[in-house]
Amino acid sequence: MLESLEKYKTMKGQNKGNLTETALKRMGRSKRFASIPRYVEALIVADESMAKFHGDDLKHYLLTLMSVAARLYKHPSILNSINIVVVKFMVINEADKGPKVSSNAALTLRNFCTWQKKLNKHNDKHPEYWDTAILFTKQDLCGATTCDTLGMADVGTMCDSKRSCSVIEDDGLPSAFTTAHELGHVFNMPHDNVKACEEVFGKLRDNHMMSPTLIQIDRNNPWSACSAAIITDFLDSGHGDCLLDQPQKSLSLPDMLPGASYSLNRQCELAFGMGSKPCPYMQSCAKLWCTGKARGQLVCQTRHFPWADGTSCGDSKVCVRGACTDKQNATRNRVDGRWGAWGAFGACSRTCGGGVQLAKRDCNNPTPANGGKYCQGVRVKYRSCNLEPCPDTGKSFREEQCEAFNGFSLNTNRLAPSVVWVPKYSGVSPKDKCKLICRANGTGYFYVLAPKVKDGTPCSPDSPAVCVQGKCIRAGCDGKLSSNKKFDKCGVCGGDNRSCRKVSGLFTKPIHGYNFVVMLPVGASNIDIRQRGYKGMVNDDNYLAVKDTRGRYLLNGQYVVSAVERDITVRGGLLRYSGTATAVETLQATKPLKEPLTVEVLSVGKMTPPRVRYSFYIPKENKEERTLKKEGRANAQNSVLVENNKVELKKPPVRAPVSYKWTTGAWEECSVSCGSGLQRRLVQCLDPHGRPAINCDHTQRPNAMRACGDPCPIWNIGEWSHCSKTCGKGFKRRVLRCVTETGLLLPRDHCTGQRKPQELDFCVTKPC
């Protein structure tokens, strides 16, 4: 999270402005680094306890709460254009027709999420489709240890139809702030006191919307810099795309301030129950103190929130943000925001090889106010820098970033303390290409070691696109962002296809086993090899294979084939393999190879004839090279050395005894991530010149296969806690830990393959 926040550290002004035609085009293409209006379409649900307490005023009351929450999200301190709208309102008058609501906040949230998912429309374009659902209840909600919980939501679940939901305990008009707080969690905002926030922004004050305890919110600056940074990164990363469609129909939220609808007396009743009244001698508009009873005594109590905005505080005066103000000043003119000037470009992210510089602008000319529109358009622009190539170390920029974590074993006994990390390319979804996903070399284990690679890192070895702030951005083959230059068929950047010639051929007559098809030389580009299944069959027992100059198979060696798609990293780029589970098996690469490779076809089984077509491009030879090669061939007479027109016969060499030996390759990754699996390696017989042979002593052949695999992790179950209530129905919990067989603690997600025991359960110590 630190990297996500660091780039926003300087964004202290508010980001908003006008949407230019150019910005619209860029936003339509990528929606990256842009402020775009978002519409949170919400379902509002009230349970039976709410209906009983509020009666006929229930709908107006909840829409009033939503209007306050909507105003908070319109405040410029959030640095985004967020519009809260209600598309559907429901009341559950019979408990058996809605989700099961109990004091267990976590369980109630799970029940509600499951229930609302079944009711929602399947298409985001439907007028009644909601992006998030909110349940209001008068039930006293309890967390793991106390019953001080006022709301609960899962973090970062916006646009996840199964989990984008919140549960709110109604405690009067301050519930509007609870609603905004829980929606903040759905938008991925943590509490302001988390370590990631404090490391970037320092210790934050406890009067912002995402403080762990809502006491008194700074209405002039309700959202902290950390909250604004995280929601911006969340939306920039594409997690809020379901919010881009404008609602077709929605319920109108009250324009009146809440205090104009609910008197001071009613505010006390809403917060503390019927019969509660304002305490005397209160300071106008400050904290609301209301009467109540404790141990039979009349006491004053407070929720630490001021009188509601719009509450009368004197002749022609009302409360606004905790201060008594003239009524005519309570409603101020709306001010729409406009962008300020662009800032200077920052430092280049790389010293060579194509880095990136960023520049930002703020929405502060003017800053929006009183519900005015937030600026729309691009807030961050970027450009290329330091494009000169780096010295050739044989390693890519991504490899270097993975290697920086060498020896970092993630505190798991699955990995050796001397673990070596290499990039993982195959099986990575397009949206994750700019995460630093590395694999522990020699194993099948891979992890996200950083949420973002460094700016300027290529998205993949065979693509010119580069990563900028965690997003894959189009670039030219020259490494320049927004460049239109492309590699031609010859692999020349910006070339005209004239510097190479095409090589193509067909192979159809195999013998059993591995058959030579073609050698791909150094410089071969735009490689396209296709093996069509016999009569369109998927399993025709013919499989493409690739090996390097040392005879080591990079693909489908040792009679073991890959059914799934694979990316094979080679010097010069990437070979993309389709897997065997297709009627047309393909092997393709675009960039010029920097090492020669041999393509073979493995034919087994019924020996149905393969049909392997290949084509690639190789550089054209100039006339001087062709002349030299012809002369070389003319002078290379088998056993005759030609020098100065004199011919001397070579004596036949004395043949020494030939020794053959077995060689072994490195063990491949284990076939399973845990449990019982197999590892394979290349075992090959070589002659003294390093060429494949068959004359080795087969009784001395090393093993080509061995058992592997660590024991699978298990759940360690702790003791049940005491019941949360001394009488009546409460709940208890126990600690679950994901551990190795030896008791070493692992992250919980390592046990996802094991059935998870119950963590929470109901309990009754004794009847009340």
C-alpha angles and dihedrals in degrees: 000000000000093000090049091055101039095073091056095052093101095044095101094136119075116264113227142117151123124322111238124199091248092051091050091054092049092046092049089053100047115349087217123148090354135127105231127172111260124199117204104203106202137195112212117204127184121193129218094272090058092049092052094049101042101031115181093355093062098102095044091047095052093044087052089054090049091050090056091048090048091053090052090054090050091059112113093229088080089065093218141083103251120169119189113206132173114224099172137020123197135180120199104210094172119052094214091060096058139047118299107264119198140152088270100096096192093050092045090052091051092048093048094047091052092046097049092047090061091052098046122099117252096231125064088213092065112108092233098044111121129206094204137011128216126197120200120199140165089218113122102246121214131200127203096294111006141029094232090105113125097176145355137204138157115255121249098004101126109136091017100118092201098051109021097110143106138203119215128193106216112232100157132279093334085071086083088070091047088053092051090046094053091045085054089060090050085054088057096257114147124202114288093244096064116121095245091058095045094048091058105030102023124234108337125214117257096235100084129102095258097049110130089243121037106220113140118350122214097239091193091058108014098163121063122227089250094054091049092049094050097047089047092052090045092054094040088055091060098253094124101050092118086067095063097085116087115234114258092209133004141169115264114249116219114266092202118094111254094246090061090061100037121048123217089260092052092046088059092048092049091051103038107016138262115327095029113129137184113278116241125252095032121157107248115260093357123107113339110239117190135184123256141148129258119179089345094306126117109243139171118240136180142196088211092247125120126242110291117269110266095032112141112251101170142327108336089345132117137179118261120176092341097311132100107244137177109269092236090058094048092081109055129185116269115247120202117213127242130195122263124218121297115264123231120280114264131227121306113260093221135035092216141356096056120310132187134240123199132207126187139196131200132223095238108113082107113349110228115256141184094019095317121156120279115233116272126210141051114341099178127042127186141196138187123260140175093025096168111116120261120239109277106256093161090248130100123230090252091051089055091052091051091046090056086073095052109137092023101121098176090237091281126127088218088081129054118240087243093054116160117212124214129179119270115217109158118081093017112133118233092250091056099048092103095053117096098247110174133179125217101245113250093018139077093237117114133173141183098251093179130014090229136023117229117281111270095034111136111249089229135352094257098043129081091209115110135205119254117181091337096312128108107240126191115251136170125254085259088067093247118136114244090009115143095209114127137186112258122221089276092058091249115140108240090357128151100228091252100108097070143046131221122249117195139163149154132238120196110145114076136167122216112290130013117356127193111241107166142331114235107213128210107282095031109145139179090029115190119177121172130184110194115207115244107270089349094302119155095208103043094143094246118115134177116239134187131200135176130234091276091059091251112145114233092181136027097347129156091030091292114122133191115236093188133067114277138186114214116201113217133165105285099024143309138322112213113209122193097208125238096275093089134081089234112044110204138193116187141170133169109193123072114270118243093199132041118252133192120223118206137171120226111216119189140142116034091000095233107183114265122221107209116177118186135183134171140151127247129187116269116246118236120233094260092054092049091051092050092049092050090050090048092052092047092053096044096088107170103246100001127091112208117208131150093345091295119123121210123178115231117234112240109257121250107249114230120204109281116232121202124195141187118244127192133207129214118290112262121233117285115270091233133042091223137357125036115344143144136248124203134196138183114265113186138173112226134186121225090275093056094254122139112265140168102217100092121120102266092202087066096048110134119234114273094194137042139172118261143164137105121244112274116254119256138205115259108207121211130204121282115261123235115280112274090233129047090217137015126019116337135143139250133202139197133204118254119197128186106224141168123246087267093051099258111152116244133183110276093243089068088072096052090112091059124077106260115231120228114278100184130040139165121256139184116200093182138327115277 
